[in-house]
mmCIF file of N, CA, C and O in Angstrom:
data_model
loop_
_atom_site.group_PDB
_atom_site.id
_atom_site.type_symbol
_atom_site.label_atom_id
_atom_site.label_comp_id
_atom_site.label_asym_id
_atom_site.label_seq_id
_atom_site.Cartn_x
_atom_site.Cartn_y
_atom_site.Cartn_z
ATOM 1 N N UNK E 1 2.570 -11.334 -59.343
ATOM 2 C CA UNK E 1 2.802 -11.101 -57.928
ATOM 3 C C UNK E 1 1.447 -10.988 -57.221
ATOM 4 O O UNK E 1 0.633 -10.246 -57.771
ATOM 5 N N UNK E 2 0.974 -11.765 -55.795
ATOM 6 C CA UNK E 2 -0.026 -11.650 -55.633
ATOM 7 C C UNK E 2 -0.243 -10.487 -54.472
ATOM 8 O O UNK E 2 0.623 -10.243 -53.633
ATOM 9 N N UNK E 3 -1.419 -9.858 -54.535
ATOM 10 C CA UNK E 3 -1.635 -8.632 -53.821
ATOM 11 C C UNK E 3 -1.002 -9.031 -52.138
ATOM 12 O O UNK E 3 -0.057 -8.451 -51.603
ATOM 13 N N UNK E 4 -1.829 -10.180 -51.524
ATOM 14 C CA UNK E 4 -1.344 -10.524 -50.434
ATOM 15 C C UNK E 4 -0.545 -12.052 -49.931
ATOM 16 O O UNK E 4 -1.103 -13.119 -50.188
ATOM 17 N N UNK E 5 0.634 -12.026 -49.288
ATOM 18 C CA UNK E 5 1.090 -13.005 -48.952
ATOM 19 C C UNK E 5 0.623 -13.513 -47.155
ATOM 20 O O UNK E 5 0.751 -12.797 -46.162
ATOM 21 N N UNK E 6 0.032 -15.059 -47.203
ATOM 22 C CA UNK E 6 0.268 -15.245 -45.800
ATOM 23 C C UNK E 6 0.807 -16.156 -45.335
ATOM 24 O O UNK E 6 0.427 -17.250 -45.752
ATOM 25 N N UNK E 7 1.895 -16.139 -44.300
ATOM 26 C CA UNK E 7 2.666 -16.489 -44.180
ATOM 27 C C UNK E 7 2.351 -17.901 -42.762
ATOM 28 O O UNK E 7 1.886 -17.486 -41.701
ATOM 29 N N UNK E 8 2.544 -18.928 -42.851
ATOM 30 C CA UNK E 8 2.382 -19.751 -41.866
ATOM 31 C C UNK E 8 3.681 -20.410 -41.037
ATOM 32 O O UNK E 8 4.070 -21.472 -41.522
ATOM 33 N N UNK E 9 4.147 -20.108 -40.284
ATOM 34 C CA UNK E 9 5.267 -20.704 -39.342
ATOM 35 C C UNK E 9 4.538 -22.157 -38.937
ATOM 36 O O UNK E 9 3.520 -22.002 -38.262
ATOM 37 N N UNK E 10 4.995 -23.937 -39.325
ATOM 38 C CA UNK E 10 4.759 -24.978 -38.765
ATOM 39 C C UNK E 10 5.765 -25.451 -37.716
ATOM 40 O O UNK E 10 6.892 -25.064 -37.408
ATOM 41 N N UNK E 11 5.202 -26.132 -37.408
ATOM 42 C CA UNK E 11 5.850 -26.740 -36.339
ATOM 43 C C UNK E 11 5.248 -28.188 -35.427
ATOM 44 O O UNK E 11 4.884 -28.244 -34.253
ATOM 45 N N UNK E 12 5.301 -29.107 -36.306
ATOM 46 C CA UNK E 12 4.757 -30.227 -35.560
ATOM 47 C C UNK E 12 3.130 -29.849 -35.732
ATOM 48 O O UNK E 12 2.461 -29.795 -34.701
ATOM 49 N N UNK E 13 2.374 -29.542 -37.253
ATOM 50 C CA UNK E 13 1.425 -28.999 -37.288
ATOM 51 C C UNK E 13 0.682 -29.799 -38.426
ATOM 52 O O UNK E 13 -0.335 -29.367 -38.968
ATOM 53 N N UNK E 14 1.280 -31.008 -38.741
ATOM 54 C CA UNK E 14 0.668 -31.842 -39.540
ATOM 55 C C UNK E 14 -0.827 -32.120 -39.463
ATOM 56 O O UNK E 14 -1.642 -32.063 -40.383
ATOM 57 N N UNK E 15 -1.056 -32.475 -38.002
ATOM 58 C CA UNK E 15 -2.200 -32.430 -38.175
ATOM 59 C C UNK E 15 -3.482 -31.614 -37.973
ATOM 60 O O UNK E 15 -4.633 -31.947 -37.692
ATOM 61 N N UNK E 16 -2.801 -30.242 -38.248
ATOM 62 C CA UNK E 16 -4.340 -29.517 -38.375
ATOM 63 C C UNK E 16 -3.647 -28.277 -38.862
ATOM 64 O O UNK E 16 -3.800 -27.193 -38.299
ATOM 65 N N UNK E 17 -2.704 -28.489 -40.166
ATOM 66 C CA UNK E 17 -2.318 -27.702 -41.500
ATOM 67 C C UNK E 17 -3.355 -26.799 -42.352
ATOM 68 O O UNK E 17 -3.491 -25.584 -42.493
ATOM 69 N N UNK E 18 -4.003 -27.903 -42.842
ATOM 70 C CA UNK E 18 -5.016 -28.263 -43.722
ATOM 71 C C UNK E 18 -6.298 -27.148 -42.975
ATOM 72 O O UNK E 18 -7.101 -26.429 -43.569
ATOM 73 N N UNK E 19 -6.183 -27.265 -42.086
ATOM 74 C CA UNK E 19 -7.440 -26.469 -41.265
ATOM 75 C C UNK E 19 -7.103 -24.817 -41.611
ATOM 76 O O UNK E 19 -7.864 -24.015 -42.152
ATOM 77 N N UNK E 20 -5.844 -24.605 -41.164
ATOM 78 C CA UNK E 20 -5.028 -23.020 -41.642
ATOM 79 C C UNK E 20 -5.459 -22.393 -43.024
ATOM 80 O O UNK E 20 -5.889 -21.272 -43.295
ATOM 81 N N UNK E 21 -5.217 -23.416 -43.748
ATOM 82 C CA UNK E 21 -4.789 -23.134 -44.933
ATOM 83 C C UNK E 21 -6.606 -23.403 -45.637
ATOM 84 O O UNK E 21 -6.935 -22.730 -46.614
ATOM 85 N N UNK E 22 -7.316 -24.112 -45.200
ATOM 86 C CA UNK E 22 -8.228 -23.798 -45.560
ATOM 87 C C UNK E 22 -9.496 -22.621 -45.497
ATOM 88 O O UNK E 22 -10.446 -22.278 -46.201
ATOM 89 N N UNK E 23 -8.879 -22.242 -44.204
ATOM 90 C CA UNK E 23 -9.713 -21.122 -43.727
ATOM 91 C C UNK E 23 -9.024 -20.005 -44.727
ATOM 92 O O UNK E 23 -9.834 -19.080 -44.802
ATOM 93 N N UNK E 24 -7.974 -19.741 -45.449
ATOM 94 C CA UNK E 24 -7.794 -18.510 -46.467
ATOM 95 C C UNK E 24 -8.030 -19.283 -47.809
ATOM 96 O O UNK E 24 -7.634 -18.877 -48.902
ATOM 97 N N UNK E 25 -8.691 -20.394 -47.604
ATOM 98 C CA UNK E 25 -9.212 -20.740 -48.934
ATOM 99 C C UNK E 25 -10.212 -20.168 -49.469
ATOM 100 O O UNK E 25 -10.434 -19.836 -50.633
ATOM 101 N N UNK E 26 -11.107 -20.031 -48.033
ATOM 102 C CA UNK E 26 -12.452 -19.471 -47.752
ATOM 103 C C UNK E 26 -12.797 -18.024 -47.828
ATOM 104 O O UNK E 26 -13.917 -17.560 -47.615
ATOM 105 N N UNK E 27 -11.825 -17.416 -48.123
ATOM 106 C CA UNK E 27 -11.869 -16.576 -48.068
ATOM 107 C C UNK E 27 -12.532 -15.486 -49.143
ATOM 108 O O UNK E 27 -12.526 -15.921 -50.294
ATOM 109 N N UNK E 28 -13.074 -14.222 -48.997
ATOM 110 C CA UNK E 28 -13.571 -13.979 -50.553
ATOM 111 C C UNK E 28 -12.506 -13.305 -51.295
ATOM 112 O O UNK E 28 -12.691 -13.262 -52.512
ATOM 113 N N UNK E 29 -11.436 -12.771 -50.852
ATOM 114 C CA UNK E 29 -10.623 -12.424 -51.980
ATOM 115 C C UNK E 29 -9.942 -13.057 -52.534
ATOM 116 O O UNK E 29 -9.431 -13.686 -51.607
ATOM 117 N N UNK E 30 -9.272 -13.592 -53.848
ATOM 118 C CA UNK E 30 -8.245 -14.351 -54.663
ATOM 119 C C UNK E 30 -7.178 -14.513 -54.440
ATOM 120 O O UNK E 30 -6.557 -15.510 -54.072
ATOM 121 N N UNK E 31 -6.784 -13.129 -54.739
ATOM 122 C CA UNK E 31 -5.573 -12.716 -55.208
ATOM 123 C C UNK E 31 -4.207 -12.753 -53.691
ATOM 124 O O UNK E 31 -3.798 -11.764 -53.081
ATOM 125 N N UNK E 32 -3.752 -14.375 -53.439
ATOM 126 C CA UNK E 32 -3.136 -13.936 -52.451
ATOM 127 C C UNK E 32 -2.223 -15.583 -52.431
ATOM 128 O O UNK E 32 -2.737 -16.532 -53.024
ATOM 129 N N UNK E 33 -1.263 -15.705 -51.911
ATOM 130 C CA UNK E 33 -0.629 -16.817 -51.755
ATOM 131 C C UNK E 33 0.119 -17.374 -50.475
ATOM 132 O O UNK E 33 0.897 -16.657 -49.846
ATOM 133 N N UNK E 34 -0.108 -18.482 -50.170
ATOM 134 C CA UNK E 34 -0.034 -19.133 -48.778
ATOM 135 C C UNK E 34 1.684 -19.299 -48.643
ATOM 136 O O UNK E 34 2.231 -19.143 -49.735
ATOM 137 N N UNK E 35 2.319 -19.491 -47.880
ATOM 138 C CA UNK E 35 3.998 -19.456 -47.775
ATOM 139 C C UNK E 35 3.783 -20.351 -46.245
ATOM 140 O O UNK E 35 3.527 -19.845 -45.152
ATOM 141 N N UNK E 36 3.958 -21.703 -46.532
ATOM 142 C CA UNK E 36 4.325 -22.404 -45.341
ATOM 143 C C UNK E 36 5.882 -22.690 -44.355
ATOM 144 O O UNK E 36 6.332 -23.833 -44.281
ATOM 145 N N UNK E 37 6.232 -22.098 -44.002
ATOM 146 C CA UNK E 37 7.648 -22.358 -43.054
ATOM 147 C C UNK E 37 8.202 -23.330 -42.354
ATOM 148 O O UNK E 37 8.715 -23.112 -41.256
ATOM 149 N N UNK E 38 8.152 -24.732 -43.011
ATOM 150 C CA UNK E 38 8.604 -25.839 -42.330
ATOM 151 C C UNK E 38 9.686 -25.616 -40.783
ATOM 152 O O UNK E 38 10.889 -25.468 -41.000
ATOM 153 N N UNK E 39 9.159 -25.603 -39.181
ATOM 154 C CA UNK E 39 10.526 -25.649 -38.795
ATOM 155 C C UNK E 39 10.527 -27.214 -38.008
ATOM 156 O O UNK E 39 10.678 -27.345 -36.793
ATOM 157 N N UNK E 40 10.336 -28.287 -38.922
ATOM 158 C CA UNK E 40 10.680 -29.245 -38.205
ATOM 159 C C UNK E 40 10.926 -30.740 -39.452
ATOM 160 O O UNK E 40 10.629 -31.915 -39.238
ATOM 161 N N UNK E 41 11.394 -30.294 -40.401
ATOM 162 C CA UNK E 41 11.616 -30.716 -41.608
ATOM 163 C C UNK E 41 10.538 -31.418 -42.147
ATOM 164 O O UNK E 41 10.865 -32.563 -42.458
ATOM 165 N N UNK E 42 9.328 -31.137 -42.378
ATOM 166 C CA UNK E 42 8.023 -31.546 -42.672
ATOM 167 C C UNK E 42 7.611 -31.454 -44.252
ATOM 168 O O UNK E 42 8.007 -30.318 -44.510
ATOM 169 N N UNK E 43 7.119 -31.907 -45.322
ATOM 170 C CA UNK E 43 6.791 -31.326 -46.358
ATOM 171 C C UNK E 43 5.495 -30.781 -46.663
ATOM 172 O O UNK E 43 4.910 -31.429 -47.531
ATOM 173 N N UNK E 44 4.715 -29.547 -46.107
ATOM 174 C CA UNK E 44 3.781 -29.349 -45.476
ATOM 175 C C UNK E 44 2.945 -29.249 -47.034
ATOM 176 O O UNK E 44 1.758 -29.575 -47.064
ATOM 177 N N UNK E 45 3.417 -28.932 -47.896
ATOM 178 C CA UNK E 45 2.417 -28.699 -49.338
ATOM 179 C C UNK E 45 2.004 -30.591 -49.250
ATOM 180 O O UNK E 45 0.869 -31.047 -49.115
ATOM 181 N N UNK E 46 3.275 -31.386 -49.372
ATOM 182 C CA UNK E 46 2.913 -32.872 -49.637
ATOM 183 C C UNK E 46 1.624 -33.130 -48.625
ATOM 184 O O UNK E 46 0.606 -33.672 -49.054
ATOM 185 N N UNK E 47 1.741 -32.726 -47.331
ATOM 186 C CA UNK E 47 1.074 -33.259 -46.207
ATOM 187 C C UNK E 47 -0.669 -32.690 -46.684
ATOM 188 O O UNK E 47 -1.716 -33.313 -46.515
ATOM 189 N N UNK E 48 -0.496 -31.471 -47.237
ATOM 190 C CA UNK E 48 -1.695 -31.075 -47.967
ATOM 191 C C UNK E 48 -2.135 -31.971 -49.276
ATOM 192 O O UNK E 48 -3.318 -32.303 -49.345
ATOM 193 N N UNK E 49 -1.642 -32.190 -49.843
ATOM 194 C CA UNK E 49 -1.772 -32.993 -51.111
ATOM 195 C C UNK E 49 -2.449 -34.093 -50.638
ATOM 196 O O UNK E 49 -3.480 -34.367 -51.253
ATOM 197 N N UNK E 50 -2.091 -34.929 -49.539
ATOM 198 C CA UNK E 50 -2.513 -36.078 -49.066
ATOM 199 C C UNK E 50 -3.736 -35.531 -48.558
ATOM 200 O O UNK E 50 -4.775 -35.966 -49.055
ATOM 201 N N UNK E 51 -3.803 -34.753 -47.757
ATOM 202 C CA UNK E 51 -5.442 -34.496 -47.275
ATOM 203 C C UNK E 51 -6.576 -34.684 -48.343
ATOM 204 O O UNK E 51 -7.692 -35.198 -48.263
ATOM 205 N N UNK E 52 -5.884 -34.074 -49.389
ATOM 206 C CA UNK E 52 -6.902 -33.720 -50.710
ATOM 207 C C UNK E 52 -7.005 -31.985 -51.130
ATOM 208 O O UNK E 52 -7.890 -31.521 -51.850
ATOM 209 N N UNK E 53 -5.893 -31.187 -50.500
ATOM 210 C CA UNK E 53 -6.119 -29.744 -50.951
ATOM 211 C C UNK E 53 -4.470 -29.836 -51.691
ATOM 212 O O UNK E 53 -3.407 -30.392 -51.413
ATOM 213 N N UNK E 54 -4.939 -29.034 -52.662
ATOM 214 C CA UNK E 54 -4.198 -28.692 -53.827
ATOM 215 C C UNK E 54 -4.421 -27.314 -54.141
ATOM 216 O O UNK E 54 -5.585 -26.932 -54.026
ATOM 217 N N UNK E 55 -3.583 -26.503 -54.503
ATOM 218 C CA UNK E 55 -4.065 -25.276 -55.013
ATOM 219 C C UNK E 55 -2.524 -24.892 -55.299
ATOM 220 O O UNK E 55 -1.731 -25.161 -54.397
ATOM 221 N N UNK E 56 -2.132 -24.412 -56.229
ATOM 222 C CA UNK E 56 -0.990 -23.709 -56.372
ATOM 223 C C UNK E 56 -0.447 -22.249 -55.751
ATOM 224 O O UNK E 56 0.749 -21.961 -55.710
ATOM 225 N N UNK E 57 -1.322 -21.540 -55.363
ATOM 226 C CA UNK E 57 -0.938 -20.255 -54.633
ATOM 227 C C UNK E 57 -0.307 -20.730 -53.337
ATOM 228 O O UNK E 57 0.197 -19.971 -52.510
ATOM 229 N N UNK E 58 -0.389 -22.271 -53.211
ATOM 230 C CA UNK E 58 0.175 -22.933 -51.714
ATOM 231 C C UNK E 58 1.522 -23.047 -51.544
ATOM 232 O O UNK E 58 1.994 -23.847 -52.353
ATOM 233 N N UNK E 59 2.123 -22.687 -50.997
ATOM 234 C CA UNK E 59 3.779 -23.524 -51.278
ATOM 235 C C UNK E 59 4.157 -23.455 -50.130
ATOM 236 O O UNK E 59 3.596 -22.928 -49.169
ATOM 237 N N UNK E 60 5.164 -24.010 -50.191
ATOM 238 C CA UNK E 60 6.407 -24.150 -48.835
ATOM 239 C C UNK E 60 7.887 -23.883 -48.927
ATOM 240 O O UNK E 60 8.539 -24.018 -49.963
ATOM 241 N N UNK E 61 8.393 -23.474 -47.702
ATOM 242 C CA UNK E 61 9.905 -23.210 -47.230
ATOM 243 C C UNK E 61 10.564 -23.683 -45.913
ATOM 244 O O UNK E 61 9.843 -24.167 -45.041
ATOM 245 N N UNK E 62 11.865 -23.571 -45.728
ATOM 246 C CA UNK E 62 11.913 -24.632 -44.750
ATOM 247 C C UNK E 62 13.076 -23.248 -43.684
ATOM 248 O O UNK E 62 13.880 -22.421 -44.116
ATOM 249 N N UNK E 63 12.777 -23.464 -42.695
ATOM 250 C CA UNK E 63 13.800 -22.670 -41.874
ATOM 251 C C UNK E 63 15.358 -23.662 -41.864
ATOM 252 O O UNK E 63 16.247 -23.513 -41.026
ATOM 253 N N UNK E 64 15.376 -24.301 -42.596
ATOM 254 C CA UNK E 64 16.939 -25.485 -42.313
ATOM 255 C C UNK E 64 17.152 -25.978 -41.128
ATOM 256 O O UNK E 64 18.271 -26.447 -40.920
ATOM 257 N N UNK E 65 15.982 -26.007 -39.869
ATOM 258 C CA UNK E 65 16.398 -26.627 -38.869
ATOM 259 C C UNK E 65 15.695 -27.183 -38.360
ATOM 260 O O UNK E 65 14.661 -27.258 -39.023
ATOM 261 N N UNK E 66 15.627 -27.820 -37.201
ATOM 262 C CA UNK E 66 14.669 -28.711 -36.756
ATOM 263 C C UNK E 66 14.483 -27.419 -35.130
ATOM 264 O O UNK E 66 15.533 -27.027 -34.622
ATOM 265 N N UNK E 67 13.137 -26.937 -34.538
ATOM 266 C CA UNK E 67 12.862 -26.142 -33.567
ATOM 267 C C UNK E 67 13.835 -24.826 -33.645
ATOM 268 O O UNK E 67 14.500 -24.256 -32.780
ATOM 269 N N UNK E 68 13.676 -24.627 -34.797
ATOM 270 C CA UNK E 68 14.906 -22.811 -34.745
ATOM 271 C C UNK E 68 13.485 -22.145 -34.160
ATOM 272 O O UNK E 68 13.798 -20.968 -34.340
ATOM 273 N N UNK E 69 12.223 -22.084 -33.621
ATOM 274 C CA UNK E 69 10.954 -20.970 -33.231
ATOM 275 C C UNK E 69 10.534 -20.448 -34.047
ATOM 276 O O UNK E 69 11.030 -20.316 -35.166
ATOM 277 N N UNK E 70 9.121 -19.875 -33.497
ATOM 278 C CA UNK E 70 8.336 -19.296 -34.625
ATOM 279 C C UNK E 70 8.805 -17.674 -35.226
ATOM 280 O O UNK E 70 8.113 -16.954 -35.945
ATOM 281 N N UNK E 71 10.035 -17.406 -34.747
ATOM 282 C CA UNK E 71 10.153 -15.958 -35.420
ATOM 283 C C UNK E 71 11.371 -16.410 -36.449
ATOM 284 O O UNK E 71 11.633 -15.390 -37.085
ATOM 285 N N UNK E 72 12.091 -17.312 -36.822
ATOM 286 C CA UNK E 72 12.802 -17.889 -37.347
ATOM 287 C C UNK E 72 12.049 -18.645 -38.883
ATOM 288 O O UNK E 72 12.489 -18.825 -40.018
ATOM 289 N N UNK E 73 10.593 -18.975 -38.146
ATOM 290 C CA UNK E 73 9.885 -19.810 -39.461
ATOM 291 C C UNK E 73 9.158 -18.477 -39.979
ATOM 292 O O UNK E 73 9.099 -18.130 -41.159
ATOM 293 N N UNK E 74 8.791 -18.013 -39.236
ATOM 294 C CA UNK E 74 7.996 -16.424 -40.030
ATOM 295 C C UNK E 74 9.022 -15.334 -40.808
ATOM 296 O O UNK E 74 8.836 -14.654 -41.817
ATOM 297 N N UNK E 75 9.885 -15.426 -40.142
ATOM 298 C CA UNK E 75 10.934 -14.650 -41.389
ATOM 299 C C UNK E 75 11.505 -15.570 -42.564
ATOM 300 O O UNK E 75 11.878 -14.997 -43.587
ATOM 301 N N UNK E 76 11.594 -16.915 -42.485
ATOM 302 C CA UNK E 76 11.990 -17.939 -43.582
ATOM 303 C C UNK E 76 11.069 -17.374 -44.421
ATOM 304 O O UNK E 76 11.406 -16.763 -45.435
ATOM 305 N N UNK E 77 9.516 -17.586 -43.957
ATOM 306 C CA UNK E 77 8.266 -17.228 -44.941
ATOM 307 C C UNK E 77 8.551 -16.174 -45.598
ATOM 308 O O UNK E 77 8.685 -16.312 -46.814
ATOM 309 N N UNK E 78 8.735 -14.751 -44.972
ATOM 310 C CA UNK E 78 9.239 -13.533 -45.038
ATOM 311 C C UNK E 78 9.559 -13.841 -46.493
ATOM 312 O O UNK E 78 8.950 -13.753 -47.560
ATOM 313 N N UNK E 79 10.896 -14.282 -46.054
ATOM 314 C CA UNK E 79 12.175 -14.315 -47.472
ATOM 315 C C UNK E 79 11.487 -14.987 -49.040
ATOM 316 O O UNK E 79 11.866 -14.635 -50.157
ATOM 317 N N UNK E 80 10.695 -15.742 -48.829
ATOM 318 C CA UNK E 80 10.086 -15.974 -49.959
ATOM 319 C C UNK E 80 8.753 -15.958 -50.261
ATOM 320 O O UNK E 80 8.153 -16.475 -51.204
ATOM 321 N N UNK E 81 8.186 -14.994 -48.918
ATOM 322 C CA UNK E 81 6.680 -14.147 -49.854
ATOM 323 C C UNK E 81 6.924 -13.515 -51.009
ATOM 324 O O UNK E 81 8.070 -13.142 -51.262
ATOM 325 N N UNK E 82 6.109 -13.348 -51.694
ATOM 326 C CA UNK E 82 5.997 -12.393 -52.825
ATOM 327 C C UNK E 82 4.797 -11.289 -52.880
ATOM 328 O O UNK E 82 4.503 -10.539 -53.812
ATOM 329 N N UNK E 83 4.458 -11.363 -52.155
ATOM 330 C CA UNK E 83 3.165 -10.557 -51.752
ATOM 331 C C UNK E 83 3.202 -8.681 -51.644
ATOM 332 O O UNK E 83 4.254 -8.225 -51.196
ATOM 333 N N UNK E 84 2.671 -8.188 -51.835
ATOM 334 C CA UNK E 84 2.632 -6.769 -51.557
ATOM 335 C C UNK E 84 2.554 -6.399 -50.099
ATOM 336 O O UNK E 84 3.031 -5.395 -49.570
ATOM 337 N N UNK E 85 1.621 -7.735 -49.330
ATOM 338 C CA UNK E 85 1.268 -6.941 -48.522
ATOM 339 C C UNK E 85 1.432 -8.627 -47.356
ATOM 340 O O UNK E 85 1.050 -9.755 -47.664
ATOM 341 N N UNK E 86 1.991 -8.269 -46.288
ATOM 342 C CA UNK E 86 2.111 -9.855 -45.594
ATOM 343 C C UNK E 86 1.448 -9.648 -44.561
ATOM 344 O O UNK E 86 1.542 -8.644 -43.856
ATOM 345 N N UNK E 87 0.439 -10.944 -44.318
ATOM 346 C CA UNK E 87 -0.104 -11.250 -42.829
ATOM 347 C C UNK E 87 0.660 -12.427 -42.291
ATOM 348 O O UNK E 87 1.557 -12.932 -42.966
ATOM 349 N N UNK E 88 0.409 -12.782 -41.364
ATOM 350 C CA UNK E 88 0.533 -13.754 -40.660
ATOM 351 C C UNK E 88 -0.540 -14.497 -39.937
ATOM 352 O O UNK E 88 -1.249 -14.078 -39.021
ATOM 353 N N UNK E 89 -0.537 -16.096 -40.711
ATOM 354 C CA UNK E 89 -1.319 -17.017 -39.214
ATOM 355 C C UNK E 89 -0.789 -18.011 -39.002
ATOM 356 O O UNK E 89 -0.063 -18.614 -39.793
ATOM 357 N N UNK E 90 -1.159 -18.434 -37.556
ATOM 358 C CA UNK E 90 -0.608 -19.588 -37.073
ATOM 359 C C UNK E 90 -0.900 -20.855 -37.501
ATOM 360 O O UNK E 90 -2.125 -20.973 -37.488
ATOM 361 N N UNK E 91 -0.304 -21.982 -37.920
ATOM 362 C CA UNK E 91 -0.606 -22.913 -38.336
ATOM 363 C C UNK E 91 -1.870 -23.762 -37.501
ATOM 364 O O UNK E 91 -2.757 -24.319 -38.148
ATOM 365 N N UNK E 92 -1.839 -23.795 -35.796
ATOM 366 C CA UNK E 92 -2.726 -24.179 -35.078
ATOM 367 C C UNK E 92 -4.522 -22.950 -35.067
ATOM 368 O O UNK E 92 -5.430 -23.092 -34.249
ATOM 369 N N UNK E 93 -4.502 -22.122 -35.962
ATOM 370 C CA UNK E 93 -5.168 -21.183 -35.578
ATOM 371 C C UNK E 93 -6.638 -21.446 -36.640
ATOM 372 O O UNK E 93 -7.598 -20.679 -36.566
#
């Protein structure tokens, strides 16, 4: 179980995913795992893969809808953090 989960709500965020998710790459602590929230049926780990970032602490979930909002994709995340401790960032951030 990793100490911290962070949680990303997408949304039409293909192209600047990779930017999110790299900035907690950068980060100096380890121990923590990314939870992407598809809400626009996207495969946001694949869309990473293609950039060239890979990392397994990465994964994704999908809110089942196409524009359900960002408190809809942040609780999807919610449901399948595993984290002790959850932040949140925005996929554009």
């Amino acid at each position: 179980m990793p100490l911290t989960s962070v949680i990303i709500p997408a949304f039409q965020a293909s192209s600047f995913i990779d930017r999110a998710v790299r900035s907690v790459l950068a980060q100096t602590v380890t121990d923590w795992e990314v939870v992407i929230a598809s809400d626009d049926g996207v495969d946001y780990p694949r869309v990473l893969r293609e950039a060239g970032l890979t990392d397994d602490r990465v994964r994704g979930t999908s809110t089942g809808v196409v524009g359900g909002g960002p408190a809809r994709a942040r609780n999807a995340a919610l449901d399948a953090a595993e984290g002790r401790v959850v932040v949140t960032l925005d996929a554009d951030d």
